[in-house]
């Protein structure tokens, strides 16, 4: 396998074969994100991608899962994606799932039939970084999409049979906007009904645009206690009908939560209430990481 630059993948793809089909992120403007700032976006040469799969087949006896990177591999046309999926299906009959990062815009640019074609040919999960349900926050962080577009994209994914895994970021509204961020994110999850929700906590890497706003005082980072209060308000506002796996157990989170909504909502709220009283339950700042 040949890789270009730093490689990022969702935590749940830790044991997947990672295949770079694009380099970088087509959007690359979010103010908090440092992942692909060193890369100029391009679609990788298709023949090279297929060669990488050939190499992986020679090297690995068993490949259960394949993750298509980089930032939004779903930007590829279905013709290109199908060429890759056909090669995967031919070479790796044991592969149970192909997953991919996608921007909401990538999803909205596909027809329902195209998404169904991807599902029928092995795509099981599309990961979307929503970050917030608040239109104000989305605008402030230059996400490039609206709440309504995010909801439409996630519903479209789930309607195709593919599962949507949507990521949000605690603290993304800052101290001025935490309540709006919490309530709007909770109600947006209720409207989206995604199969999976992942909640990270904001950590600002040096050099990202948000760092300048923090230095100037325009954006104030929440304390651990404030993040817990925000997560509690967010959870209170989630009212899903179908099962949604909720995970807030990333290395950046102060309190590790994992449960199925709606079943475990009260249990997770209780844990957050206990953490608000017992600060020993909060992860030490030194052990947080992205
Ligand atoms: S958060 Fe996602 S969409 Fe935004 S710049 Fe980073 S990789 Fe691209």
PDB file of C-alpha atoms and ligand atoms in Angstrom:
ATOM      1  CA  UNK A   1       0.000   0.000   0.000  1.00  0.00           C
ATOM      2  CA  UNK A   2       1.213   3.501  -0.774  1.00  0.00           C
ATOM      3  CA  UNK A   3       0.104   6.453   1.318  1.00  0.00           C
ATOM      4  CA  UNK A   4       0.498  10.185   0.799  1.00  0.00           C
ATOM      5  CA  UNK A   5       0.797  12.463   3.856  1.00  0.00           C
ATOM      6  CA  UNK A   6      -0.925  11.868   7.190  1.00  0.00           C
ATOM      7  CA  UNK A   7      -3.777   9.407   7.118  1.00  0.00           C
ATOM      8  CA  UNK A   8      -6.960   9.913   9.152  1.00  0.00           C
ATOM      9  CA  UNK A   9      -9.722   7.433   9.787  1.00  0.00           C
ATOM     10  CA  UNK A  10     -12.682   7.179  12.178  1.00  0.00           C
ATOM     11  CA  UNK A  11     -11.888   5.319  15.443  1.00  0.00           C
ATOM     12  CA  UNK A  12     -14.194   2.454  14.434  1.00  0.00           C
ATOM     13  CA  UNK A  13     -12.039   1.800  11.346  1.00  0.00           C
ATOM     14  CA  UNK A  14      -8.941   0.987  13.418  1.00  0.00           C
ATOM     15  CA  UNK A  15      -8.673  -2.528  11.957  1.00  0.00           C
ATOM     16  CA  UNK A  16      -9.751  -1.693   8.410  1.00  0.00           C
ATOM     17  CA  UNK A  17      -7.581  -1.665   5.339  1.00  0.00           C
ATOM     18  CA  UNK A  18      -7.251   2.017   4.463  1.00  0.00           C
ATOM     19  CA  UNK A  19      -7.255   2.880   0.790  1.00  0.00           C
ATOM     20  CA  UNK A  20      -6.592   6.455  -0.335  1.00  0.00           C
ATOM     21  CA  UNK A  21      -8.857   7.169  -3.294  1.00  0.00           C
ATOM     22  CA  UNK A  22      -8.619  10.947  -2.942  1.00  0.00           C
ATOM     23  CA  UNK A  23      -5.892  13.078  -1.429  1.00  0.00           C
ATOM     24  CA  UNK A  24      -6.987  15.704   1.092  1.00  0.00           C
ATOM     25  CA  UNK A  25     -10.412  17.261   1.567  1.00  0.00           C
ATOM     26  CA  UNK A  26     -12.321  19.028  -1.215  1.00  0.00           C
ATOM     27  CA  UNK A  27     -13.690  21.598   1.269  1.00  0.00           C
ATOM     28  CA  UNK A  28     -10.678  22.065   3.568  1.00  0.00           C
ATOM     29  CA  UNK A  29     -12.000  25.304   5.118  1.00  0.00           C
ATOM     30  CA  UNK A  30     -13.381  24.360   8.533  1.00  0.00           C
ATOM     31  CA  UNK A  31     -11.817  26.722  11.064  1.00  0.00           C
ATOM     32  CA  UNK A  32     -11.065  24.072  13.695  1.00  0.00           C
ATOM     33  CA  UNK A  33      -9.654  21.374  11.404  1.00  0.00           C
ATOM     34  CA  UNK A  34      -5.986  20.755  10.772  1.00  0.00           C
ATOM     35  CA  UNK A  35      -6.285  17.330   9.150  1.00  0.00           C
ATOM     36  CA  UNK A  36      -5.655  18.108   5.508  1.00  0.00           C
ATOM     37  CA  UNK A  37      -4.313  21.663   5.584  1.00  0.00           C
ATOM     38  CA  UNK A  38      -0.991  20.423   4.156  1.00  0.00           C
ATOM     39  CA  UNK A  39      -2.621  18.745   1.143  1.00  0.00           C
ATOM     40  CA  UNK A  40      -4.071  20.157  -2.045  1.00  0.00           C
ATOM     41  CA  UNK A  41      -7.160  18.188  -2.901  1.00  0.00           C
ATOM     42  CA  UNK A  42      -7.075  15.843  -5.860  1.00  0.00           C
ATOM     43  CA  UNK A  43      -8.636  12.622  -7.007  1.00  0.00           C
ATOM     44  CA  UNK A  44      -6.044   9.880  -7.012  1.00  0.00           C
ATOM     45  CA  UNK A  45      -5.192   8.084 -10.234  1.00  0.00           C
ATOM     46  CA  UNK A  46      -7.615   5.164 -10.477  1.00  0.00           C
ATOM     47  CA  UNK A  47      -5.068   2.693 -11.810  1.00  0.00           C
ATOM     48  CA  UNK A  48      -2.817   3.373  -8.804  1.00  0.00           C
ATOM     49  CA  UNK A  49      -5.760   2.782  -6.466  1.00  0.00           C
ATOM     50  CA  UNK A  50      -6.479  -0.586  -8.074  1.00  0.00           C
ATOM     51  CA  UNK A  51      -2.770  -1.473  -7.911  1.00  0.00           C
ATOM     52  CA  UNK A  52      -2.827  -0.768  -4.173  1.00  0.00           C
ATOM     53  CA  UNK A  53      -5.675  -3.224  -3.802  1.00  0.00           C
ATOM     54  CA  UNK A  54      -3.657  -5.824  -5.725  1.00  0.00           C
ATOM     55  CA  UNK A  55      -0.706  -5.217  -3.349  1.00  0.00           C
ATOM     56  CA  UNK A  56      -2.961  -5.553  -0.297  1.00  0.00           C
ATOM     57  CA  UNK A  57      -4.356  -8.832  -1.603  1.00  0.00           C
ATOM     58  CA  UNK A  58      -0.847 -10.226  -1.941  1.00  0.00           C
ATOM     59  CA  UNK A  59       0.051  -9.095   1.573  1.00  0.00           C
ATOM     60  CA  UNK A  60      -3.045  -9.758   3.721  1.00  0.00           C
ATOM     61  CA  UNK A  61      -4.694 -13.131   4.033  1.00  0.00           C
ATOM     62  CA  UNK A  62      -7.970 -11.729   5.298  1.00  0.00           C
ATOM     63  CA  UNK A  63      -9.499  -8.254   4.946  1.00  0.00           C
ATOM     64  CA  UNK A  64     -12.872  -7.821   6.655  1.00  0.00           C
ATOM     65  CA  UNK A  65     -13.284  -4.090   6.231  1.00  0.00           C
ATOM     66  CA  UNK A  66     -12.004  -1.434   3.861  1.00  0.00           C
ATOM     67  CA  UNK A  67     -12.109   2.307   4.495  1.00  0.00           C
ATOM     68  CA  UNK A  68     -11.895   4.700   1.561  1.00  0.00           C
ATOM     69  CA  UNK A  69      -9.884   7.824   2.472  1.00  0.00           C
ATOM     70  CA  UNK A  70      -9.091  10.796   2.485  1.00  0.00           C
ATOM     71  CA  UNK A  71     -11.425  13.565   3.628  1.00  0.00           C
ATOM     72  CA  UNK A  72     -14.411  13.037   1.386  1.00  0.00           C
ATOM     73  CA  UNK A  73     -13.862  10.099  -0.920  1.00  0.00           C
ATOM     74  CA  UNK A  74     -17.577  10.127  -1.697  1.00  0.00           C
ATOM     75  CA  UNK A  75     -16.895  13.119  -3.948  1.00  0.00           C
ATOM     76  CA  UNK A  76     -15.936  10.584  -6.638  1.00  0.00           C
ATOM     77  CA  UNK A  77     -18.507   9.878  -9.340  1.00  0.00           C
ATOM     78  CA  UNK A  78     -20.360   6.589  -9.043  1.00  0.00           C
ATOM     79  CA  UNK A  79     -18.569   5.364 -12.181  1.00  0.00           C
ATOM     80  CA  UNK A  80     -15.213   5.774 -10.402  1.00  0.00           C
ATOM     81  CA  UNK A  81     -16.459   4.391  -7.095  1.00  0.00           C
ATOM     82  CA  UNK A  82     -18.008   1.390  -8.834  1.00  0.00           C
ATOM     83  CA  UNK A  83     -14.712   0.587 -10.559  1.00  0.00           C
ATOM     84  CA  UNK A  84     -13.047   0.472  -7.130  1.00  0.00           C
ATOM     85  CA  UNK A  85     -15.915  -1.477  -5.520  1.00  0.00           C
ATOM     86  CA  UNK A  86     -15.955  -4.023  -8.345  1.00  0.00           C
ATOM     87  CA  UNK A  87     -12.224  -4.573  -7.878  1.00  0.00           C
ATOM     88  CA  UNK A  88     -12.699  -4.945  -4.106  1.00  0.00           C
ATOM     89  CA  UNK A  89     -15.537  -7.429  -4.578  1.00  0.00           C
ATOM     90  CA  UNK A  90     -13.460  -9.461  -7.013  1.00  0.00           C
ATOM     91  CA  UNK A  91     -10.271  -9.495  -4.913  1.00  0.00           C
ATOM     92  CA  UNK A  92     -11.710  -9.575  -1.396  1.00  0.00           C
ATOM     93  CA  UNK A  93     -14.836 -11.747  -1.369  1.00  0.00           C
ATOM     94  CA  UNK A  94     -14.457 -11.976   2.441  1.00  0.00           C
ATOM     95  CA  UNK A  95     -14.770  -8.176   2.865  1.00  0.00           C
ATOM     96  CA  UNK A  96     -17.889  -7.473   4.926  1.00  0.00           C
ATOM     97  CA  UNK A  97     -18.030  -3.713   4.661  1.00  0.00           C
ATOM     98  CA  UNK A  98     -16.634  -0.762   2.772  1.00  0.00           C
ATOM     99  CA  UNK A  99     -16.946   2.617   4.447  1.00  0.00           C
ATOM    100  CA  UNK A 100     -16.173   6.137   3.374  1.00  0.00           C
ATOM    101  CA  UNK A 101     -16.011   9.741   4.564  1.00  0.00           C
ATOM    102  CA  UNK A 102     -18.505  11.933   2.746  1.00  0.00           C
ATOM    103  CA  UNK A 103     -19.451  15.570   2.929  1.00  0.00           C
ATOM    104  CA  UNK A 104     -23.184  16.413   2.992  1.00  0.00           C
ATOM    105  CA  UNK A 105     -22.711  18.024  -0.406  1.00  0.00           C
ATOM    106  CA  UNK A 106     -21.279  14.776  -1.829  1.00  0.00           C
ATOM    107  CA  UNK A 107     -24.352  12.914  -0.591  1.00  0.00           C
ATOM    108  CA  UNK A 108     -26.788  15.506  -1.923  1.00  0.00           C
ATOM    109  CA  UNK A 109     -25.064  15.377  -5.323  1.00  0.00           C
ATOM    110  CA  UNK A 110     -25.841  11.659  -5.593  1.00  0.00           C
ATOM    111  CA  UNK A 111     -29.246  10.369  -6.671  1.00  0.00           C
ATOM    112  CA  UNK A 112     -31.076   7.869  -4.422  1.00  0.00           C
ATOM    113  CA  UNK A 113     -30.349   5.246  -7.106  1.00  0.00           C
ATOM    114  CA  UNK A 114     -26.614   5.986  -6.996  1.00  0.00           C
ATOM    115  CA  UNK A 115     -26.524   5.614  -3.204  1.00  0.00           C
ATOM    116  CA  UNK A 116     -28.475   2.359  -3.507  1.00  0.00           C
ATOM    117  CA  UNK A 117     -25.950   1.152  -6.109  1.00  0.00           C
ATOM    118  CA  UNK A 118     -23.127   1.813  -3.626  1.00  0.00           C
ATOM    119  CA  UNK A 119     -25.045  -0.003  -0.887  1.00  0.00           C
ATOM    120  CA  UNK A 120     -25.715  -2.991  -3.147  1.00  0.00           C
ATOM    121  CA  UNK A 121     -21.996  -3.180  -3.919  1.00  0.00           C
ATOM    122  CA  UNK A 122     -20.682  -3.163  -0.365  1.00  0.00           C
ATOM    123  CA  UNK A 123     -20.741   0.374   1.040  1.00  0.00           C
ATOM    124  CA  UNK A 124     -22.114  -0.070   4.560  1.00  0.00           C
ATOM    125  CA  UNK A 125     -21.309   3.214   6.302  1.00  0.00           C
ATOM    126  CA  UNK A 126     -20.869   6.835   5.302  1.00  0.00           C
ATOM    127  CA  UNK A 127     -19.158   9.008   7.934  1.00  0.00           C
ATOM    128  CA  UNK A 128     -20.243  12.629   7.988  1.00  0.00           C
ATOM    129  CA  UNK A 129     -18.749  15.391  10.108  1.00  0.00           C
ATOM    130  CA  UNK A 130     -21.709  17.594  11.030  1.00  0.00           C
ATOM    131  CA  UNK A 131     -20.042  19.194  14.083  1.00  0.00           C
ATOM    132  CA  UNK A 132     -23.172  21.143  15.121  1.00  0.00           C
ATOM    133  CA  UNK A 133     -26.895  21.422  14.507  1.00  0.00           C
ATOM    134  CA  UNK A 134     -26.800  25.199  14.873  1.00  0.00           C
ATOM    135  CA  UNK A 135     -26.810  27.213  11.661  1.00  0.00           C
ATOM    136  CA  UNK A 136     -24.921  29.980  13.456  1.00  0.00           C
ATOM    137  CA  UNK A 137     -22.135  27.623  14.541  1.00  0.00           C
ATOM    138  CA  UNK A 138     -21.983  25.985  11.098  1.00  0.00           C
ATOM    139  CA  UNK A 139     -21.540  29.422   9.560  1.00  0.00           C
ATOM    140  CA  UNK A 140     -18.956  30.517  12.131  1.00  0.00           C
ATOM    141  CA  UNK A 141     -16.799  27.432  11.554  1.00  0.00           C
ATOM    142  CA  UNK A 142     -17.096  27.717   7.730  1.00  0.00           C
ATOM    143  CA  UNK A 143     -18.626  24.261   7.438  1.00  0.00           C
ATOM    144  CA  UNK A 144     -20.081  25.191   4.062  1.00  0.00           C
ATOM    145  CA  UNK A 145     -23.468  23.548   4.684  1.00  0.00           C
ATOM    146  CA  UNK A 146     -26.661  24.319   6.552  1.00  0.00           C
ATOM    147  CA  UNK A 147     -28.544  22.357   9.192  1.00  0.00           C
ATOM    148  CA  UNK A 148     -31.288  21.592   6.642  1.00  0.00           C
ATOM    149  CA  UNK A 149     -28.732  20.189   4.165  1.00  0.00           C
ATOM    150  CA  UNK A 150     -27.157  18.026   6.855  1.00  0.00           C
ATOM    151  CA  UNK A 151     -30.530  16.591   7.842  1.00  0.00           C
ATOM    152  CA  UNK A 152     -31.453  15.928   4.202  1.00  0.00           C
ATOM    153  CA  UNK A 153     -28.097  14.227   3.533  1.00  0.00           C
ATOM    154  CA  UNK A 154     -28.319  11.900   6.531  1.00  0.00           C
ATOM    155  CA  UNK A 155     -31.909  10.935   5.771  1.00  0.00           C
ATOM    156  CA  UNK A 156     -30.914  10.216   2.188  1.00  0.00           C
ATOM    157  CA  UNK A 157     -28.083   7.929   3.315  1.00  0.00           C
ATOM    158  CA  UNK A 158     -30.302   5.984   5.703  1.00  0.00           C
ATOM    159  CA  UNK A 159     -33.056   5.651   3.062  1.00  0.00           C
ATOM    160  CA  UNK A 160     -30.559   3.936   0.727  1.00  0.00           C
ATOM    161  CA  UNK A 161     -29.792   1.196   3.267  1.00  0.00           C
ATOM    162  CA  UNK A 162     -26.332   2.619   4.078  1.00  0.00           C
ATOM    163  CA  UNK A 163     -25.827   3.556   7.721  1.00  0.00           C
ATOM    164  CA  UNK A 164     -24.936   7.148   8.544  1.00  0.00           C
ATOM    165  CA  UNK A 165     -22.356   7.796  11.246  1.00  0.00           C
ATOM    166  CA  UNK A 166     -22.480  11.480  12.165  1.00  0.00           C
ATOM    167  CA  UNK A 167     -19.866  13.284  14.221  1.00  0.00           C
ATOM    168  CA  UNK A 168     -20.475  16.320  16.414  1.00  0.00           C
ATOM    169  CA  UNK A 169     -18.051  18.372  18.497  1.00  0.00           C
ATOM    170  CA  UNK A 170     -18.717  19.395  22.104  1.00  0.00           C
ATOM    171  CA  UNK A 171     -17.699  22.970  22.762  1.00  0.00           C
ATOM    172  CA  UNK A 172     -17.944  23.988  19.099  1.00  0.00           C
ATOM    173  CA  UNK A 173     -20.273  26.899  19.970  1.00  0.00           C
ATOM    174  CA  UNK A 174     -17.823  28.330  22.492  1.00  0.00           C
ATOM    175  CA  UNK A 175     -18.986  29.903  25.754  1.00  0.00           C
ATOM    176  CA  UNK A 176     -21.323  32.361  24.026  1.00  0.00           C
ATOM    177  CA  UNK A 177     -23.102  29.747  21.965  1.00  0.00           C
ATOM    178  CA  UNK A 178     -23.061  26.549  24.041  1.00  0.00           C
ATOM    179  CA  UNK A 179     -26.798  26.416  24.736  1.00  0.00           C
ATOM    180  CA  UNK A 180     -27.742  27.042  21.111  1.00  0.00           C
ATOM    181  CA  UNK A 181     -25.182  24.421  20.001  1.00  0.00           C
ATOM    182  CA  UNK A 182     -26.479  21.851  22.512  1.00  0.00           C
ATOM    183  CA  UNK A 183     -30.190  22.322  21.808  1.00  0.00           C
ATOM    184  CA  UNK A 184     -29.870  22.597  18.029  1.00  0.00           C
ATOM    185  CA  UNK A 185     -27.576  19.561  17.877  1.00  0.00           C
ATOM    186  CA  UNK A 186     -29.923  17.478  20.016  1.00  0.00           C
ATOM    187  CA  UNK A 187     -32.986  18.387  17.953  1.00  0.00           C
ATOM    188  CA  UNK A 188     -31.071  17.874  14.714  1.00  0.00           C
ATOM    189  CA  UNK A 189     -30.095  14.338  15.717  1.00  0.00           C
ATOM    190  CA  UNK A 190     -33.801  13.713  16.447  1.00  0.00           C
ATOM    191  CA  UNK A 191     -34.706  14.874  12.941  1.00  0.00           C
ATOM    192  CA  UNK A 192     -31.874  13.014  11.223  1.00  0.00           C
ATOM    193  CA  UNK A 193     -32.382   9.641  12.944  1.00  0.00           C
ATOM    194  CA  UNK A 194     -28.818   8.451  12.100  1.00  0.00           C
ATOM    195  CA  UNK A 195     -27.672   4.914  12.956  1.00  0.00           C
ATOM    196  CA  UNK A 196     -24.595   6.240  14.777  1.00  0.00           C
ATOM    197  CA  UNK A 197     -23.634   9.466  16.523  1.00  0.00           C
ATOM    198  CA  UNK A 198     -20.069  10.189  17.616  1.00  0.00           C
ATOM    199  CA  UNK A 199     -19.399  13.085  19.950  1.00  0.00           C
ATOM    200  CA  UNK A 200     -15.862  14.434  20.229  1.00  0.00           C
ATOM    201  CA  UNK A 201     -14.721  17.361  22.345  1.00  0.00           C
ATOM    202  CA  UNK A 202     -13.050  20.381  20.818  1.00  0.00           C
ATOM    203  CA  UNK A 203      -9.254  20.428  20.958  1.00  0.00           C
ATOM    204  CA  UNK A 204      -7.551  23.184  19.022  1.00  0.00           C
ATOM    205  CA  UNK A 205      -4.376  22.304  17.164  1.00  0.00           C
ATOM    206  CA  UNK A 206      -1.777  25.034  16.577  1.00  0.00           C
ATOM    207  CA  UNK A 207      -2.143  26.978  13.351  1.00  0.00           C
ATOM    208  CA  UNK A 208      -5.846  26.449  12.653  1.00  0.00           C
ATOM    209  CA  UNK A 209      -7.914  29.625  12.055  1.00  0.00           C
ATOM    210  CA  UNK A 210      -9.880  29.086  15.279  1.00  0.00           C
ATOM    211  CA  UNK A 211      -6.679  29.500  17.277  1.00  0.00           C
ATOM    212  CA  UNK A 212      -6.518  33.186  16.282  1.00  0.00           C
ATOM    213  CA  UNK A 213     -10.114  33.701  17.486  1.00  0.00           C
ATOM    214  CA  UNK A 214      -9.198  32.135  20.823  1.00  0.00           C
ATOM    215  CA  UNK A 215      -6.160  34.375  21.179  1.00  0.00           C
ATOM    216  CA  UNK A 216      -8.177  37.491  20.386  1.00  0.00           C
ATOM    217  CA  UNK A 217     -10.908  36.493  22.852  1.00  0.00           C
ATOM    218  CA  UNK A 218     -13.562  36.175  20.135  1.00  0.00           C
ATOM    219  CA  UNK A 219     -13.985  32.467  20.932  1.00  0.00           C
ATOM    220  CA  UNK A 220     -13.834  31.062  24.450  1.00  0.00           C
ATOM    221  CA  UNK A 221     -13.125  27.376  24.961  1.00  0.00           C
ATOM    222  CA  UNK A 222     -15.429  25.603  27.435  1.00  0.00           C
ATOM    223  CA  UNK A 223     -14.086  24.155  30.677  1.00  0.00           C
ATOM    224  CA  UNK A 224     -14.542  20.438  31.355  1.00  0.00           C
ATOM    225  CA  UNK A 225     -17.529  21.165  33.630  1.00  0.00           C
ATOM    226  CA  UNK A 226     -19.131  23.345  30.941  1.00  0.00           C
ATOM    227  CA  UNK A 227     -18.649  20.610  28.330  1.00  0.00           C
ATOM    228  CA  UNK A 228     -20.447  18.137  30.597  1.00  0.00           C
ATOM    229  CA  UNK A 229     -23.352  20.577  31.076  1.00  0.00           C
ATOM    230  CA  UNK A 230     -23.518  21.070  27.306  1.00  0.00           C
ATOM    231  CA  UNK A 231     -23.570  17.310  26.606  1.00  0.00           C
ATOM    232  CA  UNK A 232     -26.323  16.876  29.186  1.00  0.00           C
ATOM    233  CA  UNK A 233     -28.481  19.548  27.517  1.00  0.00           C
ATOM    234  CA  UNK A 234     -27.774  17.989  24.102  1.00  0.00           C
ATOM    235  CA  UNK A 235     -28.829  14.528  25.273  1.00  0.00           C
ATOM    236  CA  UNK A 236     -32.008  15.909  26.838  1.00  0.00           C
ATOM    237  CA  UNK A 237     -32.923  17.294  23.411  1.00  0.00           C
ATOM    238  CA  UNK A 238     -32.398  14.033  21.546  1.00  0.00           C
ATOM    239  CA  UNK A 239     -35.647  12.227  20.876  1.00  0.00           C
ATOM    240  CA  UNK A 240     -35.029   9.479  18.316  1.00  0.00           C
ATOM    241  CA  UNK A 241     -37.557   6.766  17.504  1.00  0.00           C
ATOM    242  CA  UNK A 242     -35.162   4.263  15.912  1.00  0.00           C
ATOM    243  CA  UNK A 243     -32.060   2.814  17.580  1.00  0.00           C
ATOM    244  CA  UNK A 244     -29.108   5.188  17.429  1.00  0.00           C
ATOM    245  CA  UNK A 245     -25.733   4.107  18.805  1.00  0.00           C
ATOM    246  CA  UNK A 246     -24.386   7.094  20.741  1.00  0.00           C
ATOM    247  CA  UNK A 247     -20.656   7.189  21.461  1.00  0.00           C
ATOM    248  CA  UNK A 248     -18.777   9.848  23.327  1.00  0.00           C
ATOM    249  CA  UNK A 249     -15.790   7.694  24.201  1.00  0.00           C
ATOM    250  CA  UNK A 250     -13.126   9.358  22.093  1.00  0.00           C
ATOM    251  CA  UNK A 251      -9.759  10.293  23.622  1.00  0.00           C
ATOM    252  CA  UNK A 252     -10.783  13.967  23.512  1.00  0.00           C
ATOM    253  CA  UNK A 253     -13.880  13.491  25.711  1.00  0.00           C
ATOM    254  CA  UNK A 254     -13.906  14.324  29.427  1.00  0.00           C
ATOM    255  CA  UNK A 255     -16.531  11.682  30.263  1.00  0.00           C
ATOM    256  CA  UNK A 256     -16.759   8.434  28.362  1.00  0.00           C
ATOM    257  CA  UNK A 257     -20.320   7.583  27.313  1.00  0.00           C
ATOM    258  CA  UNK A 258     -21.645   4.763  25.181  1.00  0.00           C
ATOM    259  CA  UNK A 259     -25.206   3.641  24.810  1.00  0.00           C
ATOM    260  CA  UNK A 260     -28.089   2.991  22.495  1.00  0.00           C
ATOM    261  CA  UNK A 261     -30.646   5.749  22.173  1.00  0.00           C
ATOM    262  CA  UNK A 262     -33.433   6.031  23.123  1.00  0.00           C
ATOM    263  CA  UNK A 263     -32.985   3.110  25.561  1.00  0.00           C
ATOM    264  CA  UNK A 264     -29.912   4.361  27.454  1.00  0.00           C
ATOM    265  CA  UNK A 265     -30.648   8.088  27.431  1.00  0.00           C
ATOM    266  CA  UNK A 266     -31.532   8.351  31.148  1.00  0.00           C
ATOM    267  CA  UNK A 267     -28.542   6.225  32.137  1.00  0.00           C
ATOM    268  CA  UNK A 268     -26.149   8.497  30.246  1.00  0.00           C
ATOM    269  CA  UNK A 269     -27.814  11.636  31.639  1.00  0.00           C
ATOM    270  CA  UNK A 270     -27.406  10.226  35.174  1.00  0.00           C
ATOM    271  CA  UNK A 271     -23.720   9.628  34.542  1.00  0.00           C
ATOM    272  CA  UNK A 272     -23.241  13.209  33.376  1.00  0.00           C
ATOM    273  CA  UNK A 273     -25.100  14.504  36.464  1.00  0.00           C
ATOM    274  CA  UNK A 274     -22.754  12.479  38.664  1.00  0.00           C
ATOM    275  CA  UNK A 275     -19.728  13.844  36.783  1.00  0.00           C
ATOM    276  CA  UNK A 276     -20.954  17.391  37.415  1.00  0.00           C
ATOM    277  CA  UNK A 277     -20.813  16.693  41.170  1.00  0.00           C
ATOM    278  CA  UNK A 278     -17.753  14.430  41.209  1.00  0.00           C
ATOM    279  CA  UNK A 279     -14.967  15.988  39.177  1.00  0.00           C
ATOM    280  CA  UNK A 280     -12.811  12.904  39.698  1.00  0.00           C
ATOM    281  CA  UNK A 281     -14.923  11.378  36.946  1.00  0.00           C
ATOM    282  CA  UNK A 282     -13.566  13.906  34.448  1.00  0.00           C
ATOM    283  CA  UNK A 283     -10.574  12.918  32.328  1.00  0.00           C
ATOM    284  CA  UNK A 284      -7.431  14.797  33.257  1.00  0.00           C
ATOM    285  CA  UNK A 285      -6.507  17.384  30.615  1.00  0.00           C
ATOM    286  CA  UNK A 286      -3.091  15.704  30.204  1.00  0.00           C
ATOM    287  CA  UNK A 287      -4.681  12.512  28.921  1.00  0.00           C
ATOM    288  CA  UNK A 288      -6.923  14.087  26.310  1.00  0.00           C
ATOM    289  CA  UNK A 289      -5.903  13.784  22.676  1.00  0.00           C
ATOM    290  CA  UNK A 290      -7.320  13.857  19.175  1.00  0.00           C
TER     291      UNK A 290
HETATM  292  S1  LIG B   1     -13.662  18.981   9.114  1.00  0.00           S
HETATM  293 FE1  LIG B   1     -13.965  17.586   7.386  1.00  0.00          FE
HETATM  294  S2  LIG B   1     -14.901  18.911   5.794  1.00  0.00           S
HETATM  295 FE2  LIG B   1     -13.984  20.281   7.300  1.00  0.00          FE
HETATM  296  S3  LIG B   1     -11.936  20.716   6.515  1.00  0.00           S
HETATM  297 FE3  LIG B   1     -11.716  18.991   7.950  1.00  0.00          FE
HETATM  298  S4  LIG B   1     -11.881  17.167   6.675  1.00  0.00           S
HETATM  299 FE4  LIG B   1     -12.650  18.878   5.442  1.00  0.00          FE
END
